[in-house]
Amino acid sequence: MRQRNTLLALAAASTANAASFADLCATAHVRSALPLNGTLLGIDLLPSSVTVSIYNASSSPSPSPGSSGGIGARSASYNYCNVTVAYTHTGKDDKVVLKYAFPEPSNFKNRFYVAGGGGFSLSSDATGGLEYGAVGGATDAGYDAFSNTYDEVVLYGNGSINWDATHMFGYQALGEMTQVGKALTRGFYGRDSDAKVYTYFEGCSDGGREGMSQVQRWGEEYDGVIAGAPAFRFAQQQVLHVLPSVAEQTLDYYPPPCELAKIVNATVEGCDPLDGRTDGVVSRTDLCKLNFDLKTIIGEPYYCAAQNSTSLGFGFSKRQVQGSTTSYQPAQNGTVTAEGIAVAEAIYNGLHTSGNQRAYLSWQVTSELSDATTTYNSNTDSWELSIPSTGGEYVTKFVQLLDLDNLSDLNNVTYDTLVEWMQTGMVRYMDSLQTTLPDLTPFQVSGGKLLHYHGESDPSVPAASSVHYWQSVRSIMYGDLSPKVSQEALADWYQFYLVPGAAHCGANSLQPGPYPQNNMEIMIDWVENGVKPSRLNATVSSGDYEGETQMLCQWPERPLWKDSSDAFECVSDKESVKSWTYTFPAFKLPVY
Ligand SMILES: *[C@@H]1O[C@H](CO)[C@@H](O)[C@H](O)[C@H]1NC(C)=O
Ligand SMILES: *[C@@H]1O[C@H](CO)[C@@H](O)[C@H](O)[C@H]1NC(C)=O
Ligand SMILES: *[C@@H]1O[C@H](CO)[C@@H](O)[C@H](O)[C@H]1NC(C)=O
Ligand SMILES: *[C@@H]1O[C@H](CO)[C@@H](O)[C@H](O)[C@H]1NC(C)=O
Ligand SMILES: *[C@@H]1O[C@H](CO)[C@@H](O)[C@H](O)[C@H]1NC(C)=O
Ligand SMILES: *[C@@H]1O[C@H](CO)[C@@H](O)[C@H](O)[C@H]1NC(C)=O
Ligand SMILES: *[C@@H]1O[C@H](CO)[C@@H](O)[C@H](O)[C@H]1NC(C)=O
Ligand SMILES: *[C@@H]1O[C@H](CO)[C@@H](O)[C@H](O)[C@H]1NC(C)=O
Ligand SMILES: *[C@@H]1O[C@H](CO)[C@@H](O)[C@H](O)[C@H]1NC(C)=O
Ligand SMILES: CC(=O)N[C@H]1CO[C@H](CO)[C@@H](O)[C@@H]1O
């Protein structure tokens, strides 16, 4: 009898759910669920702007294969209520458009999910959380970010910075979208105004920086943040993209791309065994840095066939061809030169002033030297400077304040000039783009969990950049505790993992290593069930060890195979940690 009642109740509930999705996904209901003016300080919602529609997965065509990001593709399998609503900042008369995807009530699991973007874009997709039973949201940040990238609007004109857009892109837009979204989520599903809505962020590259911006500025709003390869310490990070070109100019040697590729390949080959297993992956770039002499590569032959190459670059301005440029490369047949090695060493060694003070860290040895790629001039049959637009555009727009998409040349540009550009960018955008505040107390105190990871052979954002931030947080928050005690305290809520061999936010075609696949499951378990990870689950996706699970070591421990037929051990290695540790005396301000 009791069982039958339960079944009836369940049936009634599911009918109510089925009937109610259309009721919930209705303009009047959404308007009534909006937070009232005055509840979220400084945010006035505009009820008249609300639009709603039910997205029916079954009746909608699936997104085209290869459509960007992959996250959007998930929406094809879920029905959701598509809501847009705008707000204005009190007294400001601006307009920010938000969009949200609400799962059907039967799928809703009390969660809110924010996805990070990349390059100069915030995510414009609100559907990434549907597979986790989460409401998701996206914001146009007040500068129509659904169609514009931030670098297109950062200048009103030469010399005139759009600070509203800068702060919105920097951290504010996502924080406000999340605040409104959580309140709206409670109202939409009829929960109490103080009901818990587990709130997650997941992103990589600029998305990782965005995640860190939320941890730093809106810590109380988030329960779990997953930040990959964050493009933070923005000034140093963007100017770093120009370092390889300046090294080539300074050393007056413009290596053929094939020579650089050979240097990287030979380094990977030479350092592969140092971690105890020869598997094509340098799981210990620190041992490579400490024990491998690049000069031993001099004289090794290289050959690359002629090609019309599409160079990846990390160009992320919309006015430039997104992510790729095509150029002709003749056959390259030669041997690695001392000059080529000197360029590689200058790049891996990182930026120093003319007085030999360190200004910044660099990519780990074994990372591809993508930003050093030269272009072929068929008139002179020689290789010439090619300034990566990532760094070039940052210098023209953000430092020089000129509405130009790239530096046209490096005349009179020295290592000292790069340091000056970093200094200008750091000070000017200290409270907007820099994104390295190391005191995360509000996030920690409210119970937030941070999972931070970085591909060890990342050729765009150096892995050491993440290590440096972890060290900054540890010393600022636990400076009075011993290393061991502070590491344990930190690991209760902030864990950092290097991903051996991995490139920028993904696997590396040159090193068939592991990559984490189920970070959100791990994070949900940590936040909602209290299951604290101690290693990070990752899977090898190609090569001889395809399918192997590697439980990655939590920083500062490092992997080491004692016997290549077993799993690696996680070891402490002081020399190794030292090789990842930097100070930046070129700057008088602390660089967190
Ligand atoms: C909130 O304030 C805005 C103007 O700042 C106004 O347009 C809007 O109608 C107000 N919302 C409500 C629910 O009163
Ligand atoms: C989805 O289905 C609902 C209910 O059948 C219908 O009212 C709505 O128009 C559909 N929406 C779309 C976008 O097809
Ligand atoms: C969601 O609604 C907005 C505003 O009406 C519309 O522009 C957008 O195409 C809708 N998205 C989907 C997936 O239906
Ligand atoms: C470097 O190694 C990759 C594969 O690992 C190969 O495709 C490429 O041709 C190599 N390049 C050179 C210059 O040896
Ligand atoms: C590169 O492209 C040019 C012009 O399209 C063509 O003539 C040439 O054969 C191509 N070379 C290679 C190596 O593909
Ligand atoms: C590259 O140059 C060497 C020495 O000049 C020559 O022996 C070799 O055949 C060349 N390789 C190719 C593929 O052309
Ligand atoms: C500017 O950036 C583009 C890539 O978008 C690159 O091809 C070009 O060589 C750069 N300009 C200079 C002067 O290096
Ligand atoms: C901005 O400055 C650049 C570089 O000096 C110049 O080429 C461009 O014409 C200027 N734009 C405007 C609108 O004045
Ligand atoms: C590791 O991730 C893989 C791929 O997502 C998954 O199949 C496996 O269950 C995970 N293992 C653990 C221990 O989490
Ligand atoms: C100040 C300075 O060094 N100026 C030099 C900049 O570069 C040009 C040539 O590109 C020289 O002529 C200038 O003397």
mmCIF file of N, CA and C in Angstrom, residues 125-216:
data_model
loop_
_atom_site.group_PDB
_atom_site.id
_atom_site.type_symbol
_atom_site.label_atom_id
_atom_site.label_comp_id
_atom_site.label_asym_id
_atom_site.label_seq_id
_atom_site.Cartn_x
_atom_site.Cartn_y
_atom_site.Cartn_z
ATOM 1 N N ASP A 125 28.208 30.615 -24.921
ATOM 2 C CA ASP A 125 27.366 29.427 -24.892
ATOM 3 C C ASP A 125 26.888 29.152 -23.467
ATOM 4 N N ALA A 126 25.589 29.101 -23.283
ATOM 5 C CA ALA A 126 25.046 28.894 -21.942
ATOM 6 C C ALA A 126 24.705 27.437 -21.660
ATOM 7 N N THR A 127 24.972 26.537 -22.608
ATOM 8 C CA THR A 127 24.433 25.178 -22.484
ATOM 9 C C THR A 127 25.419 24.159 -21.901
ATOM 10 N N GLY A 128 26.633 24.613 -21.553
ATOM 11 C CA GLY A 128 27.664 23.673 -21.116
ATOM 12 C C GLY A 128 27.329 22.897 -19.857
ATOM 13 N N GLY A 129 26.407 23.401 -19.044
ATOM 14 C CA GLY A 129 26.098 22.728 -17.789
ATOM 15 C C GLY A 129 24.983 21.708 -17.884
ATOM 16 N N LEU A 130 24.307 21.637 -19.033
ATOM 17 C CA LEU A 130 23.119 20.788 -19.119
ATOM 18 C C LEU A 130 23.437 19.337 -18.796
ATOM 19 N N GLU A 131 24.599 18.856 -19.233
ATOM 20 C CA GLU A 131 24.922 17.442 -18.978
ATOM 21 C C GLU A 131 25.145 17.165 -17.493
ATOM 22 N N TYR A 132 25.310 18.201 -16.706
ATOM 23 C CA TYR A 132 25.465 18.023 -15.254
ATOM 24 C C TYR A 132 24.196 18.407 -14.493
ATOM 25 N N GLY A 133 23.102 18.600 -15.215
ATOM 26 C CA GLY A 133 21.871 19.016 -14.559
ATOM 27 C C GLY A 133 21.980 20.424 -14.002
ATOM 28 N N ALA A 134 22.792 21.247 -14.663
ATOM 29 C CA ALA A 134 23.034 22.606 -14.186
ATOM 30 C C ALA A 134 22.422 23.632 -15.123
ATOM 31 N N VAL A 135 21.939 24.718 -14.533
ATOM 32 C CA VAL A 135 21.608 25.894 -15.325
ATOM 33 C C VAL A 135 22.937 26.508 -15.749
ATOM 34 N N GLY A 136 23.014 26.988 -16.984
ATOM 35 C CA GLY A 136 24.230 27.660 -17.436
ATOM 36 C C GLY A 136 23.926 29.067 -17.875
ATOM 37 N N GLY A 137 24.955 29.905 -17.920
ATOM 38 C CA GLY A 137 24.726 31.286 -18.314
ATOM 39 C C GLY A 137 25.875 31.842 -19.125
ATOM 40 N N ALA A 138 25.597 32.915 -19.863
ATOM 41 C CA ALA A 138 26.632 33.629 -20.613
ATOM 42 C C ALA A 138 26.237 35.100 -20.632
ATOM 43 N N THR A 139 27.225 35.966 -20.827
ATOM 44 C CA THR A 139 26.963 37.406 -20.774
ATOM 45 C C THR A 139 27.548 38.113 -21.982
ATOM 46 N N ASP A 140 26.863 39.143 -22.433
ATOM 47 C CA ASP A 140 27.419 39.933 -23.540
ATOM 48 C C ASP A 140 28.275 41.077 -22.994
ATOM 49 N N ALA A 141 28.415 41.134 -21.675
ATOM 50 C CA ALA A 141 29.361 42.013 -20.996
ATOM 51 C C ALA A 141 29.163 43.501 -21.288
ATOM 52 N N GLY A 142 28.044 43.836 -21.925
ATOM 53 C CA GLY A 142 27.760 45.251 -22.179
ATOM 54 C C GLY A 142 28.450 45.784 -23.431
ATOM 55 N N TYR A 143 29.289 44.960 -24.074
ATOM 56 C CA TYR A 143 29.907 45.402 -25.336
ATOM 57 C C TYR A 143 29.586 44.425 -26.466
ATOM 58 N N ASP A 144 28.407 43.808 -26.357
ATOM 59 C CA ASP A 144 27.951 42.859 -27.365
ATOM 60 C C ASP A 144 28.980 41.762 -27.598
ATOM 61 N N ALA A 145 29.415 41.165 -26.478
ATOM 62 C CA ALA A 145 30.462 40.145 -26.538
ATOM 63 C C ALA A 145 30.011 38.883 -27.264
ATOM 64 N N PHE A 146 28.700 38.757 -27.544
ATOM 65 C CA PHE A 146 28.278 37.598 -28.339
ATOM 66 C C PHE A 146 28.745 37.759 -29.789
ATOM 67 N N SER A 147 28.979 39.008 -30.226
ATOM 68 C CA SER A 147 29.506 39.208 -31.586
ATOM 69 C C SER A 147 30.902 39.825 -31.616
ATOM 70 N N ASN A 148 31.266 40.587 -30.593
ATOM 71 C CA ASN A 148 32.584 41.237 -30.576
ATOM 72 C C ASN A 148 33.554 40.500 -29.665
ATOM 73 N N THR A 149 34.831 40.524 -30.048
ATOM 74 C CA THR A 149 35.842 40.124 -29.074
ATOM 75 C C THR A 149 36.296 41.401 -28.361
ATOM 76 N N TYR A 150 36.797 41.221 -27.148
ATOM 77 C CA TYR A 150 37.131 42.378 -26.314
ATOM 78 C C TYR A 150 38.200 43.268 -26.947
ATOM 79 N N ASP A 151 39.181 42.664 -27.630
ATOM 80 C CA ASP A 151 40.249 43.479 -28.226
ATOM 81 C C ASP A 151 39.709 44.397 -29.327
ATOM 82 N N GLU A 152 38.533 44.078 -29.869
ATOM 83 C CA GLU A 152 37.944 44.957 -30.884
ATOM 84 C C GLU A 152 37.359 46.223 -30.277
ATOM 85 N N VAL A 153 37.080 46.177 -28.983
ATOM 86 C CA VAL A 153 36.411 47.334 -28.364
ATOM 87 C C VAL A 153 37.254 47.987 -27.278
ATOM 88 N N VAL A 154 38.464 47.476 -27.042
ATOM 89 C CA VAL A 154 39.248 47.986 -25.913
ATOM 90 C C VAL A 154 39.610 49.453 -26.093
ATOM 91 N N LEU A 155 39.739 49.897 -27.343
ATOM 92 C CA LEU A 155 40.021 51.318 -27.574
ATOM 93 C C LEU A 155 38.821 51.985 -28.241
ATOM 94 N N TYR A 156 38.412 53.141 -27.702
ATOM 95 C CA TYR A 156 37.431 53.955 -28.424
ATOM 96 C C TYR A 156 38.109 54.566 -29.646
ATOM 97 N N GLY A 157 39.380 54.822 -29.494
ATOM 98 C CA GLY A 157 40.205 55.396 -30.552
ATOM 99 C C GLY A 157 41.610 55.463 -29.990
ATOM 100 N N ASN A 158 42.555 55.917 -30.778
ATOM 101 C CA ASN A 158 43.932 55.970 -30.298
ATOM 102 C C ASN A 158 44.006 56.702 -28.955
ATOM 103 N N GLY A 159 44.606 56.065 -27.987
ATOM 104 C CA GLY A 159 44.859 56.721 -26.702
ATOM 105 C C GLY A 159 43.697 56.705 -25.736
ATOM 106 N N SER A 160 42.568 56.117 -26.122
ATOM 107 C CA SER A 160 41.367 56.220 -25.292
ATOM 108 C C SER A 160 40.833 54.819 -24.953
ATOM 109 N N ILE A 161 41.046 54.411 -23.705
ATOM 110 C CA ILE A 161 40.717 53.038 -23.291
ATOM 111 C C ILE A 161 39.252 52.917 -22.883
ATOM 112 N N ASN A 162 38.623 51.868 -23.304
ATOM 113 C CA ASN A 162 37.263 51.552 -22.879
ATOM 114 C C ASN A 162 37.353 50.780 -21.551
ATOM 115 N N TRP A 163 37.313 51.534 -20.465
ATOM 116 C CA TRP A 163 37.494 50.903 -19.151
ATOM 117 C C TRP A 163 36.301 50.048 -18.744
ATOM 118 N N ASP A 164 35.102 50.444 -19.178
ATOM 119 C CA ASP A 164 33.936 49.616 -18.849
ATOM 120 C C ASP A 164 34.118 48.213 -19.418
ATOM 121 N N ALA A 165 34.479 48.160 -20.700
ATOM 122 C CA ALA A 165 34.669 46.853 -21.330
ATOM 123 C C ALA A 165 35.819 46.102 -20.663
ATOM 124 N N THR A 166 36.850 46.849 -20.284
ATOM 125 C CA THR A 166 38.028 46.219 -19.682
ATOM 126 C C THR A 166 37.684 45.564 -18.348
ATOM 127 N N HIS A 167 36.953 46.265 -17.515
ATOM 128 C CA HIS A 167 36.588 45.665 -16.233
ATOM 129 C C HIS A 167 35.556 44.549 -16.404
ATOM 130 N N MET A 168 34.647 44.740 -17.348
ATOM 131 C CA MET A 168 33.650 43.681 -17.577
ATOM 132 C C MET A 168 34.329 42.411 -18.065
ATOM 133 N N PHE A 169 35.233 42.549 -19.053
ATOM 134 C CA PHE A 169 35.957 41.373 -19.547
ATOM 135 C C PHE A 169 36.866 40.818 -18.452
ATOM 136 N N GLY A 170 37.481 41.711 -17.706
ATOM 137 C CA GLY A 170 38.451 41.290 -16.698
ATOM 138 C C GLY A 170 37.859 40.351 -15.665
ATOM 139 N N TYR A 171 36.690 40.716 -15.119
ATOM 140 C CA TYR A 171 36.108 39.858 -14.085
ATOM 141 C C TYR A 171 34.633 40.141 -13.785
ATOM 142 N N GLN A 172 34.201 41.394 -14.025
ATOM 143 C CA GLN A 172 32.917 41.841 -13.499
ATOM 144 C C GLN A 172 31.715 41.188 -14.187
ATOM 145 N N ALA A 173 31.790 41.058 -15.511
ATOM 146 C CA ALA A 173 30.625 40.560 -16.253
ATOM 147 C C ALA A 173 30.246 39.148 -15.800
ATOM 148 N N LEU A 174 31.253 38.297 -15.630
ATOM 149 C CA LEU A 174 30.954 36.917 -15.230
ATOM 150 C C LEU A 174 30.421 36.868 -13.805
ATOM 151 N N GLY A 175 30.990 37.669 -12.922
ATOM 152 C CA GLY A 175 30.518 37.678 -11.543
ATOM 153 C C GLY A 175 29.058 38.104 -11.461
ATOM 154 N N GLU A 176 28.707 39.139 -12.212
ATOM 155 C CA GLU A 176 27.324 39.620 -12.188
ATOM 156 C C GLU A 176 26.380 38.613 -12.839
ATOM 157 N N MET A 177 26.830 38.009 -13.945
ATOM 158 C CA MET A 177 25.995 37.000 -14.611
ATOM 159 C C MET A 177 25.696 35.836 -13.652
ATOM 160 N N THR A 178 26.707 35.463 -12.868
ATOM 161 C CA THR A 178 26.522 34.357 -11.929
ATOM 162 C C THR A 178 25.582 34.755 -10.793
ATOM 163 N N GLN A 179 25.763 35.958 -10.259
ATOM 164 C CA GLN A 179 24.863 36.418 -9.189
ATOM 165 C C GLN A 179 23.406 36.425 -9.651
ATOM 166 N N VAL A 180 23.171 37.028 -10.799
ATOM 167 C CA VAL A 180 21.802 37.090 -11.319
ATOM 168 C C VAL A 180 21.302 35.677 -11.610
ATOM 169 N N GLY A 181 22.180 34.864 -12.218
ATOM 170 C CA GLY A 181 21.787 33.516 -12.625
ATOM 171 C C GLY A 181 21.376 32.641 -11.453
ATOM 172 N N LYS A 182 22.106 32.750 -10.345
ATOM 173 C CA LYS A 182 21.759 31.921 -9.184
ATOM 174 C C LYS A 182 20.417 32.336 -8.596
ATOM 175 N N ALA A 183 20.201 33.653 -8.516
ATOM 176 C CA ALA A 183 18.919 34.131 -7.985
ATOM 177 C C ALA A 183 17.775 33.705 -8.912
ATOM 178 N N LEU A 184 18.017 33.844 -10.201
ATOM 179 C CA LEU A 184 16.984 33.486 -11.166
ATOM 180 C C LEU A 184 16.714 31.978 -11.141
ATOM 181 N N THR A 185 17.754 31.211 -10.941
ATOM 182 C CA THR A 185 17.606 29.749 -10.873
ATOM 183 C C THR A 185 16.686 29.358 -9.715
ATOM 184 N N ARG A 186 16.921 29.978 -8.556
ATOM 185 C CA ARG A 186 16.063 29.669 -7.401
ATOM 186 C C ARG A 186 14.614 30.029 -7.707
ATOM 187 N N GLY A 187 14.413 31.216 -8.283
ATOM 188 C CA GLY A 187 13.058 31.662 -8.591
ATOM 189 C C GLY A 187 12.412 30.793 -9.656
ATOM 190 N N PHE A 188 13.175 30.424 -10.654
ATOM 191 C CA PHE A 188 12.644 29.649 -11.789
ATOM 192 C C PHE A 188 12.087 28.318 -11.318
ATOM 193 N N TYR A 189 12.850 27.638 -10.435
ATOM 194 C CA TYR A 189 12.409 26.308 -9.969
ATOM 195 C C TYR A 189 11.645 26.381 -8.641
ATOM 196 N N GLY A 190 11.339 27.584 -8.189
ATOM 197 C CA GLY A 190 10.539 27.733 -6.978
ATOM 198 C C GLY A 190 11.256 27.338 -5.698
ATOM 199 N N ARG A 191 12.566 27.531 -5.649
ATOM 200 C CA ARG A 191 13.316 27.232 -4.423
ATOM 201 C C ARG A 191 13.305 28.447 -3.504
ATOM 202 N N ASP A 192 13.655 28.202 -2.231
ATOM 203 C CA ASP A 192 13.777 29.312 -1.287
ATOM 204 C C ASP A 192 14.881 30.259 -1.745
ATOM 205 N N SER A 193 14.765 31.506 -1.316
ATOM 206 C CA SER A 193 15.734 32.498 -1.775
ATOM 207 C C SER A 193 17.125 32.245 -1.202
ATOM 208 N N ASP A 194 17.220 31.396 -0.145
ATOM 209 C CA ASP A 194 18.561 31.095 0.366
ATOM 210 C C ASP A 194 18.960 29.642 0.080
ATOM 211 N N ALA A 195 18.214 28.969 -0.815
ATOM 212 C CA ALA A 195 18.537 27.567 -1.126
ATOM 213 C C ALA A 195 19.917 27.475 -1.770
ATOM 214 N N LYS A 196 20.622 26.402 -1.437
ATOM 215 C CA LYS A 196 21.955 26.193 -2.007
ATOM 216 C C LYS A 196 21.858 25.857 -3.488
ATOM 217 N N VAL A 197 22.601 26.564 -4.300
ATOM 218 C CA VAL A 197 22.749 26.188 -5.706
ATOM 219 C C VAL A 197 24.252 25.984 -5.922
ATOM 220 N N TYR A 198 24.666 24.734 -6.081
ATOM 221 C CA TYR A 198 26.099 24.455 -6.265
ATOM 222 C C TYR A 198 26.582 25.131 -7.541
ATOM 223 N N THR A 199 27.616 25.923 -7.417
ATOM 224 C CA THR A 199 28.015 26.782 -8.526
ATOM 225 C C THR A 199 29.440 26.476 -8.972
ATOM 226 N N TYR A 200 29.567 26.178 -10.271
ATOM 227 C CA TYR A 200 30.833 25.712 -10.842
ATOM 228 C C TYR A 200 31.304 26.624 -11.962
ATOM 229 N N PHE A 201 32.601 26.657 -12.115
ATOM 230 C CA PHE A 201 33.220 27.333 -13.264
ATOM 231 C C PHE A 201 34.218 26.367 -13.863
ATOM 232 N N GLU A 202 34.288 26.341 -15.190
ATOM 233 C CA GLU A 202 35.263 25.480 -15.865
ATOM 234 C C GLU A 202 35.775 26.186 -17.109
ATOM 235 N N GLY A 203 37.096 26.332 -17.223
ATOM 236 C CA GLY A 203 37.643 26.977 -18.415
ATOM 237 C C GLY A 203 39.137 26.781 -18.520
ATOM 238 N N CYS A 204 39.685 27.075 -19.695
ATOM 239 C CA CYS A 204 41.120 26.921 -19.936
ATOM 240 C C CYS A 204 41.610 28.118 -20.751
ATOM 241 N N SER A 205 42.902 28.416 -20.646
ATOM 242 C CA SER A 205 43.518 29.535 -21.362
ATOM 243 C C SER A 205 42.926 30.849 -20.822
ATOM 244 N N ASP A 206 42.358 31.728 -21.688
ATOM 245 C CA ASP A 206 41.719 32.882 -21.050
ATOM 246 C C ASP A 206 40.572 32.418 -20.160
ATOM 247 N N GLY A 207 39.947 31.303 -20.521
ATOM 248 C CA GLY A 207 38.915 30.738 -19.650
ATOM 249 C C GLY A 207 39.475 30.382 -18.278
ATOM 250 N N GLY A 208 40.725 29.938 -18.235
ATOM 251 C CA GLY A 208 41.385 29.676 -16.954
ATOM 252 C C GLY A 208 41.618 30.977 -16.196
ATOM 253 N N ARG A 209 42.026 32.007 -16.938
ATOM 254 C CA ARG A 209 42.185 33.319 -16.305
ATOM 255 C C ARG A 209 40.844 33.818 -15.764
ATOM 256 N N GLU A 210 39.796 33.629 -16.554
ATOM 257 C CA GLU A 210 38.473 34.061 -16.100
ATOM 258 C C GLU A 210 38.092 33.323 -14.820
ATOM 259 N N GLY A 211 38.397 32.029 -14.763
ATOM 260 C CA GLY A 211 38.103 31.262 -13.554
ATOM 261 C C GLY A 211 38.847 31.836 -12.357
ATOM 262 N N MET A 212 40.127 32.147 -12.559
ATOM 263 C CA MET A 212 40.900 32.740 -11.474
ATOM 264 C C MET A 212 40.327 34.104 -11.082
ATOM 265 N N SER A 213 39.826 34.854 -12.074
ATOM 266 C CA SER A 213 39.240 36.169 -11.760
ATOM 267 C C SER A 213 38.031 36.005 -10.852
ATOM 268 N N GLN A 214 37.289 34.924 -11.046
ATOM 269 C CA GLN A 214 36.105 34.700 -10.217
ATOM 270 C C GLN A 214 36.508 34.267 -8.807
ATOM 271 N N VAL A 215 37.519 33.413 -8.718
ATOM 272 C CA VAL A 215 38.013 32.988 -7.406
ATOM 273 C C VAL A 215 38.533 34.207 -6.626
ATOM 274 N N GLN A 216 39.208 35.100 -7.342
ATOM 275 C CA GLN A 216 39.833 36.247 -6.688
ATOM 276 C C GLN A 216 38.826 37.334 -6.301
#
